[in-house]
Short mmCIF file of N, CA and C in Angstrom, two decimals:
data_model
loop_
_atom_site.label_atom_id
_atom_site.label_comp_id
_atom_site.label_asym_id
_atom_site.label_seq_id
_atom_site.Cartn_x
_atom_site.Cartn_y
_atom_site.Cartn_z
N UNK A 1 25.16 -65.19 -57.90
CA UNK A 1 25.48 -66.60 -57.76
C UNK A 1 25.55 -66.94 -56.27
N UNK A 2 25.00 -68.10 -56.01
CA UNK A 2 25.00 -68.51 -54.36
C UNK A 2 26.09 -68.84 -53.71
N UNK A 3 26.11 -69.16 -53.03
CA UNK A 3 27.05 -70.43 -51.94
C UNK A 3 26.65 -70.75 -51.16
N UNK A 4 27.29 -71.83 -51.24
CA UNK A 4 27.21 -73.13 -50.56
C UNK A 4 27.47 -72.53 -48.44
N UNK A 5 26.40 -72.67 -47.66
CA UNK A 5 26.45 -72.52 -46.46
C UNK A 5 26.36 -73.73 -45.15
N UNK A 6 27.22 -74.62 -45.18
CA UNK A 6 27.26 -75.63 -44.04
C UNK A 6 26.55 -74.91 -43.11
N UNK A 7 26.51 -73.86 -42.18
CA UNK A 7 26.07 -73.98 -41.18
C UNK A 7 24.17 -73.81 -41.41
N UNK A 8 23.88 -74.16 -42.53
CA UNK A 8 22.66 -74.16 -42.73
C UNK A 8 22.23 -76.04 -43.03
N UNK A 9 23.18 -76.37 -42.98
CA UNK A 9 22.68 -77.67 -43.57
C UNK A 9 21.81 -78.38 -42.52
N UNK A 10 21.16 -79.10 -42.87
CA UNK A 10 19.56 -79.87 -41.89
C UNK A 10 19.37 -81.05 -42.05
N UNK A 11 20.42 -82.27 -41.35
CA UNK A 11 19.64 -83.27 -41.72
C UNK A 11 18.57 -84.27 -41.15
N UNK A 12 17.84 -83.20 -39.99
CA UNK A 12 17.31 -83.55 -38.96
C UNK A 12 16.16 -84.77 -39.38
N UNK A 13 15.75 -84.59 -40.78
CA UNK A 13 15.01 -85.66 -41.03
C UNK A 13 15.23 -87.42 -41.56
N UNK A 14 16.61 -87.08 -41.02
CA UNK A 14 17.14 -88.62 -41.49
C UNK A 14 16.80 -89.42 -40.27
N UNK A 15 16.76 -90.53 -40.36
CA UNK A 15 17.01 -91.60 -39.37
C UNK A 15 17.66 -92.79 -39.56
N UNK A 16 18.83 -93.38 -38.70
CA UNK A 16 19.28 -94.42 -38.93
C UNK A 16 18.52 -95.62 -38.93
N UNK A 17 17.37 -95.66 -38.75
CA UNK A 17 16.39 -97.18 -38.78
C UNK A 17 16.65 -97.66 -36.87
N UNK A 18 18.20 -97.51 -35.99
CA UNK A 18 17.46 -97.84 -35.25
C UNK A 18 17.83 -97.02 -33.93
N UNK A 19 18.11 -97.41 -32.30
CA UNK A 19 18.29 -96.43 -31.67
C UNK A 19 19.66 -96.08 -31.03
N UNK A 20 20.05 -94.70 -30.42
CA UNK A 20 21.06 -94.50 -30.37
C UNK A 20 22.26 -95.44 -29.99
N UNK A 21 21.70 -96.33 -28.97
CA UNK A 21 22.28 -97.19 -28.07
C UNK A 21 22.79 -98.39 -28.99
N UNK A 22 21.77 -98.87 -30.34
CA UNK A 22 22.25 -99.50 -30.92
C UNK A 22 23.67 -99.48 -31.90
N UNK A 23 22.92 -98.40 -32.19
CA UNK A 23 24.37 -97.60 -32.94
C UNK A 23 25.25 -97.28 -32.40
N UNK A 24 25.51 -97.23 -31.37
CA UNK A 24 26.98 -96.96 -30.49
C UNK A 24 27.42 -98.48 -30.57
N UNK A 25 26.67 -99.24 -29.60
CA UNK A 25 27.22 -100.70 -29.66
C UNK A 25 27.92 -100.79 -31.14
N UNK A 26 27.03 -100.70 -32.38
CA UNK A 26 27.38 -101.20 -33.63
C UNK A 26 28.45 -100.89 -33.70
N UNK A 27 28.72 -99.15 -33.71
CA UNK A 27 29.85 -98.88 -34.14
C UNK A 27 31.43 -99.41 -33.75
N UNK A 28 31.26 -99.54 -32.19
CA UNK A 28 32.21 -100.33 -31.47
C UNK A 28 32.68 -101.93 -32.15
N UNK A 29 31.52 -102.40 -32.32
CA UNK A 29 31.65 -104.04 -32.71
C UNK A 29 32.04 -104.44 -34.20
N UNK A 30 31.99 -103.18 -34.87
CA UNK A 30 32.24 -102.72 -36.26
C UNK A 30 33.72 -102.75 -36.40
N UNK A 31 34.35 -101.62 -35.40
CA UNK A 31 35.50 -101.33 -35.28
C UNK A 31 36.52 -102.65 -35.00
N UNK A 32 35.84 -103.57 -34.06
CA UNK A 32 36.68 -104.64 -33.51
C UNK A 32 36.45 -105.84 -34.13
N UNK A 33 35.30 -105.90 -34.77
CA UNK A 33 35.76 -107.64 -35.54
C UNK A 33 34.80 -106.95 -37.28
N UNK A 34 34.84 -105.98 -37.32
CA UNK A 34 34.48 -106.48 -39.35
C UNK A 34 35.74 -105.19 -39.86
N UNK A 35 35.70 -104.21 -39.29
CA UNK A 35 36.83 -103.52 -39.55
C UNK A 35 38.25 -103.22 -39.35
N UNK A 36 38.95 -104.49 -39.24
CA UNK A 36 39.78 -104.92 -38.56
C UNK A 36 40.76 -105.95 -39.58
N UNK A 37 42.04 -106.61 -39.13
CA UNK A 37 42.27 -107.51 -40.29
C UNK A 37 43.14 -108.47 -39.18
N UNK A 38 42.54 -108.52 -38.33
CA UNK A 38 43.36 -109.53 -36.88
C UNK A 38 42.21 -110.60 -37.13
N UNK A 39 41.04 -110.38 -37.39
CA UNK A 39 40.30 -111.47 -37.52
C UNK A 39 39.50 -111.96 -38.30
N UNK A 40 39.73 -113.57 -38.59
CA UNK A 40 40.17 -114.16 -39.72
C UNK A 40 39.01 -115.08 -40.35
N UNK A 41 38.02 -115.15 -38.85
CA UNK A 41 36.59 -115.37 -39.20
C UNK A 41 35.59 -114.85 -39.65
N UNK A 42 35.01 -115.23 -40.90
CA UNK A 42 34.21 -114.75 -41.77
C UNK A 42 33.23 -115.13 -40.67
N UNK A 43 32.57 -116.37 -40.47
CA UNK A 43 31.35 -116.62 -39.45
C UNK A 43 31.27 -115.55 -38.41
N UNK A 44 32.33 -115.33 -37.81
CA UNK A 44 32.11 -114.44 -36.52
C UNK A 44 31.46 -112.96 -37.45
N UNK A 45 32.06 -112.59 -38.28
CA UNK A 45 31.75 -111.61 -39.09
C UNK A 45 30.09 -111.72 -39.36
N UNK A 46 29.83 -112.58 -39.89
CA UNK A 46 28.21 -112.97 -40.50
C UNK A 46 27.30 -113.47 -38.86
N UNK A 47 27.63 -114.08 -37.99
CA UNK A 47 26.72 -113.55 -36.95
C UNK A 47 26.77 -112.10 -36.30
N UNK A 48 27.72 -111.59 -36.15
CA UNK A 48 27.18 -110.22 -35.29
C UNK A 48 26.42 -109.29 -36.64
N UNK A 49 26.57 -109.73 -37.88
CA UNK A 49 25.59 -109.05 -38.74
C UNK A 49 24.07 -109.72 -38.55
N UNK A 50 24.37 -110.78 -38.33
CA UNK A 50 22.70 -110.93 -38.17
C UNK A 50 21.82 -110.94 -36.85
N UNK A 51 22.96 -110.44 -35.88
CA UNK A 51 22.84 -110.00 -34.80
C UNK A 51 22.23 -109.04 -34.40
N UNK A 52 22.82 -107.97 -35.44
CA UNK A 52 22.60 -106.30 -35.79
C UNK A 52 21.16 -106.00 -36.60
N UNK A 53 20.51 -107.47 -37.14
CA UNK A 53 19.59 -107.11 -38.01
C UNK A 53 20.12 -107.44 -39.52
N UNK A 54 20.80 -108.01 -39.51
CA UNK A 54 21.28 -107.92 -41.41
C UNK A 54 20.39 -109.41 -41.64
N UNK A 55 19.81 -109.25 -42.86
CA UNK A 55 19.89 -111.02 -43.49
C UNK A 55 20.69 -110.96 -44.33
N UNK A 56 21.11 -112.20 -43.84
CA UNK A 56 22.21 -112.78 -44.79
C UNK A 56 21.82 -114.29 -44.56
N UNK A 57 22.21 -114.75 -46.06
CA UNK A 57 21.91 -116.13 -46.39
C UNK A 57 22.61 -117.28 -46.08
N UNK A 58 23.10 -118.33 -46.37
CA UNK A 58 23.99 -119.15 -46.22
C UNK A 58 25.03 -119.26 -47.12
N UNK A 59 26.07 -119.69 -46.78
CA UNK A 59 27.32 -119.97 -47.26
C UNK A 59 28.27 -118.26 -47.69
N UNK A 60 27.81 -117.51 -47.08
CA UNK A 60 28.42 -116.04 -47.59
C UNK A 60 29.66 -115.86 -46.86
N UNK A 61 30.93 -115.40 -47.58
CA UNK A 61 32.18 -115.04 -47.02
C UNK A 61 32.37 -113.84 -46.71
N UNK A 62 32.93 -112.86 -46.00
CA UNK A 62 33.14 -111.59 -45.64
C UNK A 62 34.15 -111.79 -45.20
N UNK A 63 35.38 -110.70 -45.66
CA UNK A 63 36.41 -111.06 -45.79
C UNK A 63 37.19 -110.07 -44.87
N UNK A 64 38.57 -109.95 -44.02
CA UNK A 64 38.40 -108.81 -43.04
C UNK A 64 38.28 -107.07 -43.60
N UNK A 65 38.99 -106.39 -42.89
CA UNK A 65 38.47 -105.06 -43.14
C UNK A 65 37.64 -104.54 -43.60
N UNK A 66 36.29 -105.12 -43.43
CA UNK A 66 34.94 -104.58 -44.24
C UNK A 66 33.69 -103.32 -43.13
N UNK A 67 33.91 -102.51 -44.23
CA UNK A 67 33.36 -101.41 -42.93
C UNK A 67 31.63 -101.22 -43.72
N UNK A 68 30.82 -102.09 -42.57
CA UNK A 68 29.32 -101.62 -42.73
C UNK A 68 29.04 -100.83 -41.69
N UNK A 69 27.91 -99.73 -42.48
CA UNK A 69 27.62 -98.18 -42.03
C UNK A 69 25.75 -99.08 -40.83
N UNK A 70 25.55 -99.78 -41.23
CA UNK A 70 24.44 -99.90 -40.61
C UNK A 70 23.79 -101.65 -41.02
N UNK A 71 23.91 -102.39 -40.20
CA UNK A 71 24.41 -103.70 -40.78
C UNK A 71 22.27 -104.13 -40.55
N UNK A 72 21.37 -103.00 -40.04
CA UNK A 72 19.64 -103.22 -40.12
C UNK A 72 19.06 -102.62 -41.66
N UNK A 73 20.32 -102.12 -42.83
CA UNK A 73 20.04 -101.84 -43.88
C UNK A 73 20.64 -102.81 -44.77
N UNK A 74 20.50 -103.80 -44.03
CA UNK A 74 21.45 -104.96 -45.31
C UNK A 74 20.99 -106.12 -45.34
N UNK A 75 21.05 -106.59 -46.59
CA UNK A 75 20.08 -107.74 -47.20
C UNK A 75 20.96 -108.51 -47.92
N UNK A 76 21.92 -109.73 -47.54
CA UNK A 76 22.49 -110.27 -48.89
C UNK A 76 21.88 -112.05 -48.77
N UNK A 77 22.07 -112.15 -50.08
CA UNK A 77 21.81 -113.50 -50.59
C UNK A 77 22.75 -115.08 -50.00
N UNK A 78 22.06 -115.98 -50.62
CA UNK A 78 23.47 -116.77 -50.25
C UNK A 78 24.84 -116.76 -51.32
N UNK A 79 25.75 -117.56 -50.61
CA UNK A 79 27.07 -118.01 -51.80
C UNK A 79 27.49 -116.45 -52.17
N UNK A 80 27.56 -115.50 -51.24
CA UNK A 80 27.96 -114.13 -52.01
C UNK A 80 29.31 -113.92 -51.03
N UNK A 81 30.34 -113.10 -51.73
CA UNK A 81 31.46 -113.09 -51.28
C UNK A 81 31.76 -111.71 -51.16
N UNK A 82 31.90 -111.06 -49.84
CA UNK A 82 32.46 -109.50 -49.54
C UNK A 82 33.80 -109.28 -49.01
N UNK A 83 34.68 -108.73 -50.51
CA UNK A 83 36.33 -108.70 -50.39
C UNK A 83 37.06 -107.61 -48.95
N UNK A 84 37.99 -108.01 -48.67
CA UNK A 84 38.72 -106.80 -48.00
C UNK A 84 38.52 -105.47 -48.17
N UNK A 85 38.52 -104.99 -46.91
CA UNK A 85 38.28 -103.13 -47.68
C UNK A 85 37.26 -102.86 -48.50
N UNK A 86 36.11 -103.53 -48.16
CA UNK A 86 34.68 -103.33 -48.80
C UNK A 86 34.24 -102.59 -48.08
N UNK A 87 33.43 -101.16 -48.57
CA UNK A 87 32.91 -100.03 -47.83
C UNK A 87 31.63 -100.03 -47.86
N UNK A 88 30.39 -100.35 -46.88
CA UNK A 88 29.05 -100.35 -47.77
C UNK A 88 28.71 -99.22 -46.60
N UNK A 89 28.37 -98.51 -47.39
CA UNK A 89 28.13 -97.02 -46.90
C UNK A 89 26.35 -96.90 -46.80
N UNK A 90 26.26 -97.98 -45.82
CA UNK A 90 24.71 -97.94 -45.73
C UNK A 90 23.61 -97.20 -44.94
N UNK A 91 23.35 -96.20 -45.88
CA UNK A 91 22.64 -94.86 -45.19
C UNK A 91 20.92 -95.17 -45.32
N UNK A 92 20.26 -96.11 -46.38
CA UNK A 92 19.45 -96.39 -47.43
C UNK A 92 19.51 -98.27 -47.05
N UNK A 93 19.09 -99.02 -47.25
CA UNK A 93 18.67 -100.25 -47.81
C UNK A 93 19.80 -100.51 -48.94
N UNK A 94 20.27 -101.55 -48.89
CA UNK A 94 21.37 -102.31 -49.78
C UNK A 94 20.78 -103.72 -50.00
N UNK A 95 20.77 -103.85 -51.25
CA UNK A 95 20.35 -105.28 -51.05
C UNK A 95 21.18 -105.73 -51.82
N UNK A 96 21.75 -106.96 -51.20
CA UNK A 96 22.64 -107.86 -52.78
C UNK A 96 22.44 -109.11 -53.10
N UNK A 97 22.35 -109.77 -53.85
CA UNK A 97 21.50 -111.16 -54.22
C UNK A 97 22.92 -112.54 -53.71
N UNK A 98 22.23 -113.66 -54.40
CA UNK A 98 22.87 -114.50 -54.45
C UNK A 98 24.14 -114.66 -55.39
N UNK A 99 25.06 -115.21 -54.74
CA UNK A 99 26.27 -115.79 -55.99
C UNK A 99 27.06 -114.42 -56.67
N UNK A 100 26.84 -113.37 -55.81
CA UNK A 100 27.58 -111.52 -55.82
C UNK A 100 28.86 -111.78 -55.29
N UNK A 101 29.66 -111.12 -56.09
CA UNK A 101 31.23 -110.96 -55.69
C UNK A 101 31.25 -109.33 -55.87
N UNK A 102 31.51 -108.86 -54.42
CA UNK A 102 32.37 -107.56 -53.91
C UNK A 102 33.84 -107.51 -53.81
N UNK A 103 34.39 -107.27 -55.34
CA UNK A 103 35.84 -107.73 -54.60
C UNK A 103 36.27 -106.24 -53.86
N UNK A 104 37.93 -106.43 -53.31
CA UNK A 104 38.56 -105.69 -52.40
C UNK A 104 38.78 -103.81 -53.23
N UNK A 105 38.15 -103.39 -51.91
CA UNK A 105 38.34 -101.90 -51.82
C UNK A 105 37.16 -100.89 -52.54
N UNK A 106 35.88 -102.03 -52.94
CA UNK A 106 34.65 -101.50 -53.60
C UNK A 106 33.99 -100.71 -52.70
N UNK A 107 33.40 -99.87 -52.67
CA UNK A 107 32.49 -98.73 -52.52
C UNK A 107 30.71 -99.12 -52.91
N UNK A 108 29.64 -99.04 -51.62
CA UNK A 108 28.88 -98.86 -52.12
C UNK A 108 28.03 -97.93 -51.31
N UNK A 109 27.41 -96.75 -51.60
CA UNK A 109 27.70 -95.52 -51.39
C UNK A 109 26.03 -94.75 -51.96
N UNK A 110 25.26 -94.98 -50.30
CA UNK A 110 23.82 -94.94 -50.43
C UNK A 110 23.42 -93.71 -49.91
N UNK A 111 24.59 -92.45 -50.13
CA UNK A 111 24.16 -91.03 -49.60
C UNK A 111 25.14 -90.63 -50.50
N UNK A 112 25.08 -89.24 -50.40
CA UNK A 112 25.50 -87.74 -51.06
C UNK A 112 24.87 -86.35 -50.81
N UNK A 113 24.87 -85.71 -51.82
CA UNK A 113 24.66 -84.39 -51.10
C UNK A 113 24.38 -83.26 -52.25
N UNK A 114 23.11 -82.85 -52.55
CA UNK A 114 22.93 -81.85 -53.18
C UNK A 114 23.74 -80.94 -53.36
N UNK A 115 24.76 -80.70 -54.45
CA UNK A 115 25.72 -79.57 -54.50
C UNK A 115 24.85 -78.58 -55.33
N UNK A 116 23.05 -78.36 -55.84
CA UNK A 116 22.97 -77.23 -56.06
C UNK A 116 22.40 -76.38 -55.04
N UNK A 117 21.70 -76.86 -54.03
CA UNK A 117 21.30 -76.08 -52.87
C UNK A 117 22.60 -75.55 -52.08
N UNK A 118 22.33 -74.38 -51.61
CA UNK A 118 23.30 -73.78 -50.43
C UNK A 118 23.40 -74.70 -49.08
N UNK A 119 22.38 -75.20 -48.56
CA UNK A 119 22.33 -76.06 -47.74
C UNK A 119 23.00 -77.69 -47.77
N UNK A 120 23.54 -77.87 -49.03
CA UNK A 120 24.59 -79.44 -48.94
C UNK A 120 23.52 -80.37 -48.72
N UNK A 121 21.97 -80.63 -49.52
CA UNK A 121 21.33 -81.44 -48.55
C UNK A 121 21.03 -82.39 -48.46
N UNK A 122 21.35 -83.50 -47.72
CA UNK A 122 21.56 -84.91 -48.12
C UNK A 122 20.36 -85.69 -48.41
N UNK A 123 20.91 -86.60 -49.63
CA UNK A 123 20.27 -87.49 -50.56
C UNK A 123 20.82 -88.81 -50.22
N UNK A 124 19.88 -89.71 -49.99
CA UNK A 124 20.03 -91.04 -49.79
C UNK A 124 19.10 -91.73 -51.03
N UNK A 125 19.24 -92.82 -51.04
CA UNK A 125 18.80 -93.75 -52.28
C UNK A 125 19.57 -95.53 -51.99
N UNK A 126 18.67 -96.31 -52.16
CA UNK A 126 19.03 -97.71 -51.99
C UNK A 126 19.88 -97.88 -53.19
N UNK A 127 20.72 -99.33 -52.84
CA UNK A 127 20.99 -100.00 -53.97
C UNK A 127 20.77 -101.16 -54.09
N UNK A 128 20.62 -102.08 -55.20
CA UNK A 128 20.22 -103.53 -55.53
C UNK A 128 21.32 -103.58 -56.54
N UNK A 129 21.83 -105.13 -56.15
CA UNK A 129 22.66 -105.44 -56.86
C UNK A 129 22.71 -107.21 -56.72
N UNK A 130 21.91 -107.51 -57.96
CA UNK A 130 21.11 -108.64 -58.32
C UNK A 130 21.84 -109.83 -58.58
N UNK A 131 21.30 -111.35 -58.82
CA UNK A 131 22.30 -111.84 -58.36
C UNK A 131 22.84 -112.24 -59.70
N UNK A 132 24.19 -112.79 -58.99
CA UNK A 132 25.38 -112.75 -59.65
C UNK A 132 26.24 -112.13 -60.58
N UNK A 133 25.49 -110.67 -59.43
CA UNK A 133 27.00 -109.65 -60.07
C UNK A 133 27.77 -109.54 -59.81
N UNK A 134 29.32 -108.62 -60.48
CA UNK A 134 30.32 -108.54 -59.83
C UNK A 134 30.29 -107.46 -59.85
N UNK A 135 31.07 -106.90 -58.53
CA UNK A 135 31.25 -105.55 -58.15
C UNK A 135 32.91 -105.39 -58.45
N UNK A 136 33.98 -104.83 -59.49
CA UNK A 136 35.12 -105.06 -59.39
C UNK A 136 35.83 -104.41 -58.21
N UNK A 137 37.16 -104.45 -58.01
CA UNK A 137 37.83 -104.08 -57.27
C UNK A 137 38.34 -102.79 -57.34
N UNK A 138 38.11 -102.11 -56.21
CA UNK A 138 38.14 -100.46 -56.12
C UNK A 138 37.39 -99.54 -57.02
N UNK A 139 35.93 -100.53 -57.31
CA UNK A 139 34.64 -99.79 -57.96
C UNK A 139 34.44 -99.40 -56.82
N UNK A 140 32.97 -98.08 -57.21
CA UNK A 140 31.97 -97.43 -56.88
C UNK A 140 30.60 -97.35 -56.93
N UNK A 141 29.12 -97.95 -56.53
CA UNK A 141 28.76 -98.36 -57.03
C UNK A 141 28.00 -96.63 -56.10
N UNK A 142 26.90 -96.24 -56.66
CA UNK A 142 26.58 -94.50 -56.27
C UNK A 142 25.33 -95.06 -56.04
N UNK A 143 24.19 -94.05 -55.16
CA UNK A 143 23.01 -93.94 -54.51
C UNK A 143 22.06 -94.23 -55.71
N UNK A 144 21.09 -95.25 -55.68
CA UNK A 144 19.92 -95.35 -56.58
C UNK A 144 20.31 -96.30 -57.75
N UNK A 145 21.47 -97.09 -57.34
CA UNK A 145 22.05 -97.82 -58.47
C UNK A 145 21.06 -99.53 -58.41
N UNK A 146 20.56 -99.63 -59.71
CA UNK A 146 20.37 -101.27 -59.51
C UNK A 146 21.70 -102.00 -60.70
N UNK A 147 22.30 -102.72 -60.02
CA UNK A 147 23.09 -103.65 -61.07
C UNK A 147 22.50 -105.26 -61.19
N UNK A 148 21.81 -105.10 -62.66
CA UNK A 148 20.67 -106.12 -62.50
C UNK A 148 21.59 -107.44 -62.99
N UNK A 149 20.95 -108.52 -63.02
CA UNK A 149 21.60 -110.04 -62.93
C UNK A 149 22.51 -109.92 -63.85
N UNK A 150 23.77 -110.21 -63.39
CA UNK A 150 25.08 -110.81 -64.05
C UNK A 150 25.89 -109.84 -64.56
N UNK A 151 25.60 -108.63 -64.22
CA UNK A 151 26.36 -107.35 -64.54
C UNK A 151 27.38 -107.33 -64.14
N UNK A 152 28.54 -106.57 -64.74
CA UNK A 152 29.70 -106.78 -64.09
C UNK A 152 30.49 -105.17 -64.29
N UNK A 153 30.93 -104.47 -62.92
CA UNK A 153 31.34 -103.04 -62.89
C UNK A 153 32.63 -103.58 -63.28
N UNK A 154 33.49 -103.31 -63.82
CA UNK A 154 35.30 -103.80 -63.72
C UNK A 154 35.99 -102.70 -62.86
N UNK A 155 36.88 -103.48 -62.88
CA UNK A 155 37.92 -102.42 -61.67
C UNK A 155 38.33 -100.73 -61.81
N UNK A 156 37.69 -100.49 -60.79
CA UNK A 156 38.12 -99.13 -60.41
C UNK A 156 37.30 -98.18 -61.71
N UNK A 157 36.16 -98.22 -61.37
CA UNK A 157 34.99 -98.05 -62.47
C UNK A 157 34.23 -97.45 -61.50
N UNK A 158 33.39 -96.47 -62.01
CA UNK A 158 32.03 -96.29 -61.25
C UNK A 158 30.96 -95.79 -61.78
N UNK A 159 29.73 -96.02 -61.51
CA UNK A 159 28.35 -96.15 -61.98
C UNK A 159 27.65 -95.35 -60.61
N UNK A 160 26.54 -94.12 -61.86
CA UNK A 160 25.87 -93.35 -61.07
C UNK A 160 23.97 -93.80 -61.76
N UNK A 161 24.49 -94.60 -62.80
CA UNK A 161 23.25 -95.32 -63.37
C UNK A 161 23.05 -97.02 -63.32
N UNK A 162 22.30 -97.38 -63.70
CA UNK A 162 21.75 -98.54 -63.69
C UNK A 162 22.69 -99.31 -65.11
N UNK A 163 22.56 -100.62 -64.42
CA UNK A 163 23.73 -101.25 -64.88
C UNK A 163 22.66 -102.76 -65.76
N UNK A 164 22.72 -102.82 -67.25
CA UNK A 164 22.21 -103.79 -68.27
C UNK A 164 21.85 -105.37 -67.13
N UNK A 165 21.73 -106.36 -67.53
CA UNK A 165 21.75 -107.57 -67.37
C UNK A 165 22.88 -108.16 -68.34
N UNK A 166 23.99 -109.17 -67.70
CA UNK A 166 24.49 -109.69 -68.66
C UNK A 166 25.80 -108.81 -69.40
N UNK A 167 25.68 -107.59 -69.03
CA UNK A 167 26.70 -106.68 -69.54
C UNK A 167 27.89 -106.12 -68.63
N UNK A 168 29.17 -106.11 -69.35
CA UNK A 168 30.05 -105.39 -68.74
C UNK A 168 30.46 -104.12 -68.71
N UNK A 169 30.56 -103.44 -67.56
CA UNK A 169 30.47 -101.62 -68.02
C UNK A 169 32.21 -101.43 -67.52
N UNK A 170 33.03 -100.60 -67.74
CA UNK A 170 33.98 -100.06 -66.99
C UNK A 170 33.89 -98.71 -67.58
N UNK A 171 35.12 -97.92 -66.63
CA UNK A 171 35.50 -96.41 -66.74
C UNK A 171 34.12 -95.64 -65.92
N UNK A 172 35.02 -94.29 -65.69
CA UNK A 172 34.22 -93.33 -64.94
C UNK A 172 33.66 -92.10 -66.22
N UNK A 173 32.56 -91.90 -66.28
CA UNK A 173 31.60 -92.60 -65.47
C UNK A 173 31.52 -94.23 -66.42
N UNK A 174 31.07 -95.49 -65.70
CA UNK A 174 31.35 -96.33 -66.40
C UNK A 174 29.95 -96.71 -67.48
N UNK A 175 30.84 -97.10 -68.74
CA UNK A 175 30.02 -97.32 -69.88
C UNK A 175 29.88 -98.35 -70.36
N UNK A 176 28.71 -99.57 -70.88
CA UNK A 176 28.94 -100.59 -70.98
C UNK A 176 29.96 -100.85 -72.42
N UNK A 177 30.67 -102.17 -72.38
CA UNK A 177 31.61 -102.50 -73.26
C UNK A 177 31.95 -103.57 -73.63
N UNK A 178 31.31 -104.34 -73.40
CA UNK A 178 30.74 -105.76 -73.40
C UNK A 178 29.47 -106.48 -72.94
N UNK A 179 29.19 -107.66 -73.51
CA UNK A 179 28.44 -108.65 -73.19
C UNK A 179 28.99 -109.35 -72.45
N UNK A 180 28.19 -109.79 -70.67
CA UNK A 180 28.73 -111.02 -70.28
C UNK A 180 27.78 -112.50 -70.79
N UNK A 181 29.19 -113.12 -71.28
CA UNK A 181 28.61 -114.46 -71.66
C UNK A 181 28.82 -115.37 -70.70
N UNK A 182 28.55 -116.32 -70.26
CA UNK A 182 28.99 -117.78 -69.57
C UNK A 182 29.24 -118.59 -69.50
N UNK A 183 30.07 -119.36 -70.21
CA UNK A 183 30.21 -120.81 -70.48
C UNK A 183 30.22 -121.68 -69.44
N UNK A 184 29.92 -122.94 -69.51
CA UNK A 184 29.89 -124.05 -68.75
C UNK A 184 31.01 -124.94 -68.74
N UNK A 185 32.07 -124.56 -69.98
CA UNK A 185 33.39 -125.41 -70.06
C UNK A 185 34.39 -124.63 -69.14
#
C-alpha cells in the first residue's frame, strides 16, 4: 500500500492566468477592501474587481468579508448578490449568472487534490452557476460543479455534482428534495 509523499508534489504546471506582480498587488487590495468588514462599499468592492479583470454586470452587491482567490477568473451577471464571508476559491474560471444569491459563509471551491496519487496532485475544474440560483448559507459548492437555472443548494449543504434546473438539493453530499416553484403572488 502507498503513501501519500508531499515532498513529491508538482504543481509546476498551474498558472494563475496572470503575473506575479499582479498577484501581489491583488492579494494586498484583497486583504484591505473585499476581505475586510470596515468597509461598507459594495461599489468600491465591484470596481477594484473590474479593475483586476473580473466582469461583473450591473446592479451586483458584494457584501464585506468576501475573499476572491483571483478576481481575472470571475464572471458574474447582473442583479447578483455576494453575502459576507463568501469564499470563491478561484483557481479555474467561476462563472455566475444573473439574479444569483451567494448567501453568507458559502464556499466555492475550484481546486483539490488527488488523494489517490502519492503526489497530492492538484485538480482544478470551473464552476457555473446559472442564473438565478441560490447558493445557501455556509454551502459548498466543489470543482466541476454546474448549478443550472434556479437551483437552489440549502444551507450548509454541499454538492460535488451537478445540480437539476428548478430543483432543491440539501445535505452532504447534497441530494435533491424538492422542486423549485415560483410564484408571482
Amino acid at each position: 500500500m502507498g503513501k501519500i509523499d508531499l515532498s513529491r508534489y508538482d504543481n509546476s504546471w498551474f498558472h494563475i492566468g496572470a503575473g506575479k506582480l499582479k498577484a501581489i498587488i491583488w492579494f494586498i487590495i484583497n486583504s484591505f477592501f473585499l476581505n475586510c468588514s470596515w468597509n461598507p462599499s459594495s461599489e468600491i468592492r465591484v470596481r477594484l474587481l473590474r479593475l483586476f479583470g473580473a466582469n461583473i454586470g450591473k446592479g451586483v452587491i458584494i457584501k464585506p468579508s468576501v475573499n476572491i482567490k483571483y478576481p481575472w477568473n470571475l464572471s458574474i451577471g447582473d442583479y447578483t448578490w455576494i453575502g459576507e464571508n463568501v469564499w470563491i476559491d478561484n483557481l479555474s474560471q467561476v462563472t455566475i449568472g444573473s439574479n444569483v444569491c451567494i448567501s453568507q459563509g458559502a464556499m466555492l471551491l475550484c481546486g483539490n487534490h488527488n488523494y489517490k496519487r502519492p503526489t497530492f496532485d492538484l485538480i482544478v475544474k470551473p464552476i457555473i452557476i446559472e442564473d438565478g440560483a441560490w447558493v445557501g448559507a455556509q454551502s459548498t459548492v466543489c470543482p466541476g460543479v454546474t448549478m443550472h437555472s434556479h437551483s437552489v443548494l440549502a444551507v450548509g449543504s454541499i454538492t460535488s455534482k451537478d445540480l437539476a434546473p428548478f430543483s432543491i438539493y440539501r445535505g452532504n453530499p447534497a441530494i435533491k428534495v424538492a422542486d423549485r416553484i415560483i410564484s408571482e403572488s
